[in-house]
CSV table of C-alpha atoms in Angstrom, one decimal:
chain,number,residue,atom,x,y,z
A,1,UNK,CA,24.7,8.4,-12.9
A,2,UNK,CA,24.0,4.3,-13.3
A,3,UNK,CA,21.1,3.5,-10.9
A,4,UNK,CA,21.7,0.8,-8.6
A,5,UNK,CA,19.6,-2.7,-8.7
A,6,UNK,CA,17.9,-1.8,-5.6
A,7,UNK,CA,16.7,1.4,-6.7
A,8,UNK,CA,15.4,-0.2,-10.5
A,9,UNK,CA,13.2,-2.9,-8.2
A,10,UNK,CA,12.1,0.5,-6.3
A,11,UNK,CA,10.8,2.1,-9.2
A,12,UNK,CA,9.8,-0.8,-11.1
A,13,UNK,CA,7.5,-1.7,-8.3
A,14,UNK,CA,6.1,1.1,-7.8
A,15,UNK,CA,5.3,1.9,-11.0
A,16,UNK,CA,3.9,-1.4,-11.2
A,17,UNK,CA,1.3,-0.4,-8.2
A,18,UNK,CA,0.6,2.7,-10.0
A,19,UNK,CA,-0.4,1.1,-12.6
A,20,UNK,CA,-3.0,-0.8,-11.0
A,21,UNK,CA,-4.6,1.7,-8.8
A,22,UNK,CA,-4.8,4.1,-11.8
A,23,UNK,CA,-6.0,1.8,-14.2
A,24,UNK,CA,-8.7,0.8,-11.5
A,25,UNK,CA,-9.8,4.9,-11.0
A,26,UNK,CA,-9.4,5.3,-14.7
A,27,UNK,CA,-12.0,2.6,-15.5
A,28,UNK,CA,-14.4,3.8,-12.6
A,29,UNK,CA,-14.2,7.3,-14.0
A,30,UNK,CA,-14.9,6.4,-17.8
A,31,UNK,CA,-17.7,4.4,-16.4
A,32,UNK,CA,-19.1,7.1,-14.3
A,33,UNK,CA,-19.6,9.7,-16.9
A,34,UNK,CA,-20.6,7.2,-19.7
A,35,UNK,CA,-23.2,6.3,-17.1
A,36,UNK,CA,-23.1,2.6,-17.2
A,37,UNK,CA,-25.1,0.8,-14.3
A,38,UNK,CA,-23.5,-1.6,-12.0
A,39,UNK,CA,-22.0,-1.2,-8.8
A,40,UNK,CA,-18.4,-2.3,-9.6
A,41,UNK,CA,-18.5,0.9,-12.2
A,42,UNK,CA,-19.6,3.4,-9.2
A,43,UNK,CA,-17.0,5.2,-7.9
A,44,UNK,CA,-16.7,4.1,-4.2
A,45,UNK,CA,-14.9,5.9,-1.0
A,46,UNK,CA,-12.3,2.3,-1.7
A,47,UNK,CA,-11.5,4.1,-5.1
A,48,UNK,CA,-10.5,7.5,-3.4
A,49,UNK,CA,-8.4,5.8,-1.1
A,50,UNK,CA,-6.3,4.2,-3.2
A,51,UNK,CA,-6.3,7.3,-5.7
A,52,UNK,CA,-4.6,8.7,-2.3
A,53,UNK,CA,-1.9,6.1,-2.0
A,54,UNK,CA,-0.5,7.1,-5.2
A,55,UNK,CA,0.9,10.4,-3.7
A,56,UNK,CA,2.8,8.7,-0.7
A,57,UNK,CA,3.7,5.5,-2.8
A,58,UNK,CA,5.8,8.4,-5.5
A,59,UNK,CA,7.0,10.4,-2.3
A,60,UNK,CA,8.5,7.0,-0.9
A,61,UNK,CA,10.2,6.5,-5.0
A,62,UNK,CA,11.3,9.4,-4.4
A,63,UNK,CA,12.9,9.7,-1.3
A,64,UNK,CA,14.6,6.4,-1.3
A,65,UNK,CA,16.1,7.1,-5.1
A,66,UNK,CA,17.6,10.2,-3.8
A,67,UNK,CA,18.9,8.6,-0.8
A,68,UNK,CA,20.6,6.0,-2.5
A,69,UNK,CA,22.3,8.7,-4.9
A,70,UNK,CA,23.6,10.7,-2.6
A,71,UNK,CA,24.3,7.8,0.0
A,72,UNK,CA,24.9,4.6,-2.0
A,73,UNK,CA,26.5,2.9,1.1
A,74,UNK,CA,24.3,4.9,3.6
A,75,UNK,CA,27.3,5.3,5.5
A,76,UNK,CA,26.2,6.7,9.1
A,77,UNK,CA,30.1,7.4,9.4
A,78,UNK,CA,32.1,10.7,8.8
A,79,UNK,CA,33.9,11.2,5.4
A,80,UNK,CA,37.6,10.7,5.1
A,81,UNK,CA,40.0,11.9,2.7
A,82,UNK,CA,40.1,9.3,1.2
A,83,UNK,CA,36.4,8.5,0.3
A,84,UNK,CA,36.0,12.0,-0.7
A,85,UNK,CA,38.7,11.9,-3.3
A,86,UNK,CA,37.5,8.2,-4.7
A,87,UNK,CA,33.7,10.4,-5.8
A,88,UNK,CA,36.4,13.4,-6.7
A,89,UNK,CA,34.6,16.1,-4.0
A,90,UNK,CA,35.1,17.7,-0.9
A,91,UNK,CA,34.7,15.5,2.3
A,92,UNK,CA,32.0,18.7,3.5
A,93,UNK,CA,30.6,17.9,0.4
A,94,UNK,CA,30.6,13.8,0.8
A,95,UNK,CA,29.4,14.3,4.1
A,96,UNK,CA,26.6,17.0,3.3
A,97,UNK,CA,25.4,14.5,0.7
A,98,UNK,CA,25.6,11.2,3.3
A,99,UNK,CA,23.4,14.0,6.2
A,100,UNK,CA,20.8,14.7,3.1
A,101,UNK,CA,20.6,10.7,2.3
A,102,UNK,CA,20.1,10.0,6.1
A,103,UNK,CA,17.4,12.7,6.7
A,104,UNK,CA,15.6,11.6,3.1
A,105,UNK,CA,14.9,8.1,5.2
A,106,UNK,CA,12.7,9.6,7.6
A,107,UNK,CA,10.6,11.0,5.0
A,108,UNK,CA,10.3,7.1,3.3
A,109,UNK,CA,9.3,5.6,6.4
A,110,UNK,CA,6.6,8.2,6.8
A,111,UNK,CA,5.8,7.6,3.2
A,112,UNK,CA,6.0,3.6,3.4
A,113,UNK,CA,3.9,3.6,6.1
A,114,UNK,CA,1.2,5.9,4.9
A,115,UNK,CA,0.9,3.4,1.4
A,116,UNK,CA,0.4,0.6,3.8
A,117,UNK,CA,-2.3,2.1,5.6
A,118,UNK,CA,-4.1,3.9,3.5
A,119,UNK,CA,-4.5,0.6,1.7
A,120,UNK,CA,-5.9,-1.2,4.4
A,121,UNK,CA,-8.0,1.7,4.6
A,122,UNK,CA,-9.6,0.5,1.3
A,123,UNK,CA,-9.6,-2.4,2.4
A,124,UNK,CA,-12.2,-1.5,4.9
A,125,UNK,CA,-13.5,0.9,3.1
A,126,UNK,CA,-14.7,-2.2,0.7
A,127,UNK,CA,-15.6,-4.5,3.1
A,128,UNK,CA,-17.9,-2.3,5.3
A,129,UNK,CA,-20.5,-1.8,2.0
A,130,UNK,CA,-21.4,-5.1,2.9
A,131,UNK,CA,-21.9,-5.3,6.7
A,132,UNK,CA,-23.0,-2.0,7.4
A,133,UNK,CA,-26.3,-3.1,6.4
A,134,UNK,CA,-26.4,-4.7,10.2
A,135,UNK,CA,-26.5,-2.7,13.8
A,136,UNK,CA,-23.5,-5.1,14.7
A,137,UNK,CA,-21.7,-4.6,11.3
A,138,UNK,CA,-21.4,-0.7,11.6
A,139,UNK,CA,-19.7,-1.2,15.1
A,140,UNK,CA,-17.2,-3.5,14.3
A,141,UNK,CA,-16.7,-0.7,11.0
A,142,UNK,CA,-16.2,2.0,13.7
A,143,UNK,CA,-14.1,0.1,15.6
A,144,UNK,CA,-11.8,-1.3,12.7
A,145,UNK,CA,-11.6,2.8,11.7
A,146,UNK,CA,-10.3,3.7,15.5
A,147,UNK,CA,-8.0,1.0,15.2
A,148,UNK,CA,-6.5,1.5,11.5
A,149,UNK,CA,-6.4,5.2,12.7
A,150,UNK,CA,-4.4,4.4,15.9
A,151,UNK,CA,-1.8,1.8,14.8
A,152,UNK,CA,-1.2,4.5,12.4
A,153,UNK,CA,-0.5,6.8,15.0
A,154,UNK,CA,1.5,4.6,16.3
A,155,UNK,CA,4.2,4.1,14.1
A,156,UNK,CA,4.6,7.5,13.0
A,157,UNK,CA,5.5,8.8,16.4
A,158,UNK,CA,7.6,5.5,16.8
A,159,UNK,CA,9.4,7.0,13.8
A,160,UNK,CA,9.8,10.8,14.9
A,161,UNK,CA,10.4,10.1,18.8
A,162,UNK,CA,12.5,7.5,18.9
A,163,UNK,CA,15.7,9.9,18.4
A,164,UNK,CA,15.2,12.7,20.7
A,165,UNK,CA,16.5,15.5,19.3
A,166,UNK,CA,15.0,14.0,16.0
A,167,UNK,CA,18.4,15.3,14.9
A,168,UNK,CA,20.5,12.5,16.2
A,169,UNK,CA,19.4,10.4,13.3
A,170,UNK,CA,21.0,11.5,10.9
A,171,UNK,CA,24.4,13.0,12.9
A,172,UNK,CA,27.2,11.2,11.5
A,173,UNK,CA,29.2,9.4,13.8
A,174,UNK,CA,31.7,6.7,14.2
A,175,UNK,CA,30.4,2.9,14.7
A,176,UNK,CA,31.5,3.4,18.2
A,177,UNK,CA,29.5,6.9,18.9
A,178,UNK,CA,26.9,6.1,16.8
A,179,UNK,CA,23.5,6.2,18.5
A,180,UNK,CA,21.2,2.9,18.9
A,181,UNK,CA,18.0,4.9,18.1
A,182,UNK,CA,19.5,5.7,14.0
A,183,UNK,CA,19.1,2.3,13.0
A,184,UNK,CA,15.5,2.5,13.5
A,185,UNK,CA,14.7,-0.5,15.6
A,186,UNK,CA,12.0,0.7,17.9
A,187,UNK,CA,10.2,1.9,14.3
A,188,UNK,CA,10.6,-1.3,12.9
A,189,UNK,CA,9.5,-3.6,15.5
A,190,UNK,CA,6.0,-1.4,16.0
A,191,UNK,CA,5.7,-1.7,12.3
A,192,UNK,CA,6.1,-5.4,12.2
A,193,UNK,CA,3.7,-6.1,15.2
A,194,UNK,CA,0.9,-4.2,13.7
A,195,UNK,CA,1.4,-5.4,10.0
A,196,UNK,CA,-0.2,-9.0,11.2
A,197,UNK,CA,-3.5,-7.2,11.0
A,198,UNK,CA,-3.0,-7.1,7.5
A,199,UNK,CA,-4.2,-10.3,5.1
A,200,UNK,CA,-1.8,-13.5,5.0
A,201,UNK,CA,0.1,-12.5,2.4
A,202,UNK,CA,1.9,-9.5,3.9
A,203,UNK,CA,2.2,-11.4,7.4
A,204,UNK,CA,4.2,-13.7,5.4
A,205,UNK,CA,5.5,-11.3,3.7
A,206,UNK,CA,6.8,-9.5,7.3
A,207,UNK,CA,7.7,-12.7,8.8
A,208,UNK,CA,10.0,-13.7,5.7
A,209,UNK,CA,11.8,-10.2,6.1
A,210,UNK,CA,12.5,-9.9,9.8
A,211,UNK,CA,15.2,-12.6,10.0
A,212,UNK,CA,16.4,-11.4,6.7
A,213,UNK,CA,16.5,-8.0,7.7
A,214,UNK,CA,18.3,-8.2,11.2
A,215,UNK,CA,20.9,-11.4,9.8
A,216,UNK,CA,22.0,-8.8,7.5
A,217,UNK,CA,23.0,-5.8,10.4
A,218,UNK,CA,19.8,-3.9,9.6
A,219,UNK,CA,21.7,-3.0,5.9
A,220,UNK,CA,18.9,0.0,4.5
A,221,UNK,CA,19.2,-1.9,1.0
A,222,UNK,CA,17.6,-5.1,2.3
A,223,UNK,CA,15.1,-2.9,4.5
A,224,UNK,CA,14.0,-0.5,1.5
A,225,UNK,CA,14.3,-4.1,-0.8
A,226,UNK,CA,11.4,-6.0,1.1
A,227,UNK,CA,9.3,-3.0,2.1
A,228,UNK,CA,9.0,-2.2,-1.3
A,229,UNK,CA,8.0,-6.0,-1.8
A,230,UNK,CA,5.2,-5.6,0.8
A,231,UNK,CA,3.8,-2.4,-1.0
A,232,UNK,CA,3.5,-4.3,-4.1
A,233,UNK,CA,1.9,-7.3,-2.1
A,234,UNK,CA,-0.9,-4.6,0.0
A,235,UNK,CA,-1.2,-3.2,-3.4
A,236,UNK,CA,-2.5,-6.3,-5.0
A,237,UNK,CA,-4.2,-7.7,-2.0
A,238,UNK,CA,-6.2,-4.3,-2.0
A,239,UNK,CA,-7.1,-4.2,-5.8
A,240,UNK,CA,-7.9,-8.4,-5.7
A,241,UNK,CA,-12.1,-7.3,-5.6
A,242,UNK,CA,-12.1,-4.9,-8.3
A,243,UNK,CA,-10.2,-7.3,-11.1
A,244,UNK,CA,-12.1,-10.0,-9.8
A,245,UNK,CA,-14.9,-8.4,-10.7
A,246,UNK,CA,-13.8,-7.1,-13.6
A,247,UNK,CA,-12.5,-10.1,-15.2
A,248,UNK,CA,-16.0,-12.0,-14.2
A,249,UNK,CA,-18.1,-9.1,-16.2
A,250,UNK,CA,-15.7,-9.6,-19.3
A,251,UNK,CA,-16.3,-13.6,-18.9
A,252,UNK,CA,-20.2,-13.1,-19.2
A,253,UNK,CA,-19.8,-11.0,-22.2
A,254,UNK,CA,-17.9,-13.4,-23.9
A,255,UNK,CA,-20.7,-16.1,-22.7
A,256,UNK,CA,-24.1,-16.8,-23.1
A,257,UNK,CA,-25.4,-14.6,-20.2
A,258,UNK,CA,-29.0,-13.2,-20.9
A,259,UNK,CA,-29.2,-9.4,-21.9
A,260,UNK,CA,-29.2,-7.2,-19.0
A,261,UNK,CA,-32.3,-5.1,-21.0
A,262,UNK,CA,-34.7,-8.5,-20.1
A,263,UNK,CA,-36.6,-7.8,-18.4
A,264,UNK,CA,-37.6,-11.4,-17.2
A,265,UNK,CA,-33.9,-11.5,-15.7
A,266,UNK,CA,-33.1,-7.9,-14.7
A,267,UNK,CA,-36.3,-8.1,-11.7
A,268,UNK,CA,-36.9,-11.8,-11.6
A,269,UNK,CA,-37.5,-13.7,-8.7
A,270,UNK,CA,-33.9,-15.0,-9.1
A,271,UNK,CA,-32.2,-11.5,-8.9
A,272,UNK,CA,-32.4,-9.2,-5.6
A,273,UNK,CA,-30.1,-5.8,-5.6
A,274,UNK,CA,-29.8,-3.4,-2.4
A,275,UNK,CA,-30.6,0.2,-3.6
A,276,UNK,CA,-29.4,1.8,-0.5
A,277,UNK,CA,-26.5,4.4,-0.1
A,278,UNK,CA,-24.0,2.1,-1.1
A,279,UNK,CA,-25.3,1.8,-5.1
A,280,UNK,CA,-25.7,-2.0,-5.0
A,281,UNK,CA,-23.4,-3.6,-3.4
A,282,UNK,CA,-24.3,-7.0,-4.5
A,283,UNK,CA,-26.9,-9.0,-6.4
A,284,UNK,CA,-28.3,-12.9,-6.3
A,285,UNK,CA,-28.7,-14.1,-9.7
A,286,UNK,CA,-29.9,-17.7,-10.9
A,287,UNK,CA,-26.7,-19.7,-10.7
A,288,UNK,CA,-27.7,-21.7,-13.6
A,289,UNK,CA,-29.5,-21.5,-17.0
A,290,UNK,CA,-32.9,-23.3,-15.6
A,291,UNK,CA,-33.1,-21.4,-12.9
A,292,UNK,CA,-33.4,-23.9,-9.7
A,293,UNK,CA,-30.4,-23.0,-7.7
A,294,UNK,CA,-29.3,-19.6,-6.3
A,295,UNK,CA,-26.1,-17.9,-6.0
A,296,UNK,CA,-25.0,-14.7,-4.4
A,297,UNK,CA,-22.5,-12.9,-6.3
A,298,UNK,CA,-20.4,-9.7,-4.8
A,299,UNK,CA,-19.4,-7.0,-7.0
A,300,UNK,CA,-16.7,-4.6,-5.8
């Protein structure tokens, strides 16, 4: 069976955020056992997190793939005689298939929404290394974690309560019939509203899709289309600190930075490393040859 374009820019996408997270763990693994110093080689609680988000980011792949096979129109209706001879099966067939399709959307909203968060996650994750080092910075951490943990909460049980029995969405019905709580509103509005606590990007991202999203009757393929768009966009967003600082150790290689074995640069009066529990976090180095200005440069 042809895939659809829809479920290509599905896998394509998420494939491509696999590709980043795991070539991000891979290089902090090698790293780790080769025992190379510096803190953007240490594996970090960040790095576990998004490790994580690769198991809901495949479970949404595969969910929405299936549902679009079994339901390419993800028809809410019942099957007619009609429909059922066009795919040459049975309409309890046709319409087992379209049930299957509709109850394989549940399980990608849980799965979209668990990517999202768990990226923010390490997004926190990152960010607290740096401010924990302060009485105020570890309560603004605890209460960033009660609130990631919370709006989490949030949507999920906007997604399982919002059709009581859970049931009625994914009876088939007729347009008429058809109840207001299966096209997922109340899910997507709570969704929305706590995605601006995300970075500019996404908000954008969110604010771009709503109009879209409801000027095209709620259709799942423009819905599944830009939330796969704003996994790819978290994705990136989360993994910006680790191939920035990537990218900047390959560019001092390639220059005329001092050897790291000097020992006239390595504990100068121009470099100054926290050795607490978070495994250096970041350094101040001379920000030029001669040595008369500072810099402070965060690794991830």
């Amino acid at each position: 069976m042809a895939l659809s374009s829809t479920i290509e820019k599905d896998i394509a996408i998420a494939c491509i955020c696999s590709a980043l997270i795991l070539s991000r763990c891979g290089y902090r693994i090698y790293h780790r056992y080769k025992g190379h110093a510096g803190s953007h080689r240490i594996w970090h609680a960040d790095d576990m997190y998004m490790a994580i988000a690769v198991l809901p980011l495949i479970s949404r792949t595969v969910c929405i793939t299936l549902s679009f096979l079994l339901n390419p129109s993800s028809s809410r209706e019942p099957a007619t005689k009609d429909e059922a001879a066009a795919q040459n099966m049975t309409v309890d067939k046709l319409e087992h298939d379209r049930t299957v399709g509709l109850q394989l959307l549940v399980g990608t909203r849980l799965s979209y929404t668990l990517v999202l968060w768990i990226l923010k996650a390490a997004l926190l994750s990152f960010y607290s290394r740096f401010v924990r080092v302060t009485s105020w910075g570890k309560i603004a951490v605890n209460l960033l974690w009660c609130l990631l943990l919370v709006s989490c909460l949030v949507v999920i049980v906007a997604i399982l309560a919002e059709c009581r029995p859970m049931s009625l969405m994914w009876r088939l019905a007729s347009k008429e019939t058809q109840p207001a709580c299966q096209k997922g509103m109340v899910y997507f509005f709570a969704l929305a509203a706590v995605l601006f606590s995300i970075g500019l990007l996404v908000i954008t991202i969110t604010i771009v899709r709503i109009p879209l999203i409801l000027g095209d009757a709620m259709s799942q393929k423009a819905r599944s289309t830009w939330a796969t768009i704003e996994i790819l966009c978290s994705c990136i967003v989360a993994n910006t600190p680790f191939f920035y600082g990537l990218l900047r150790e390959l560019g001092q290689h390639k220059g005329t930075q001092p050897s790291a074995t000097d020992p006239s640069r390595s504990e100068g009066p121009f470099y100054l490393q926290s050795k607490g529990a978070d495994h250096r976090s970041y350094e101040l180095q001379a920000a030029n040859s001669d040595g008369n200005s500072q810099e402070l440069i965060i690794m991830p």
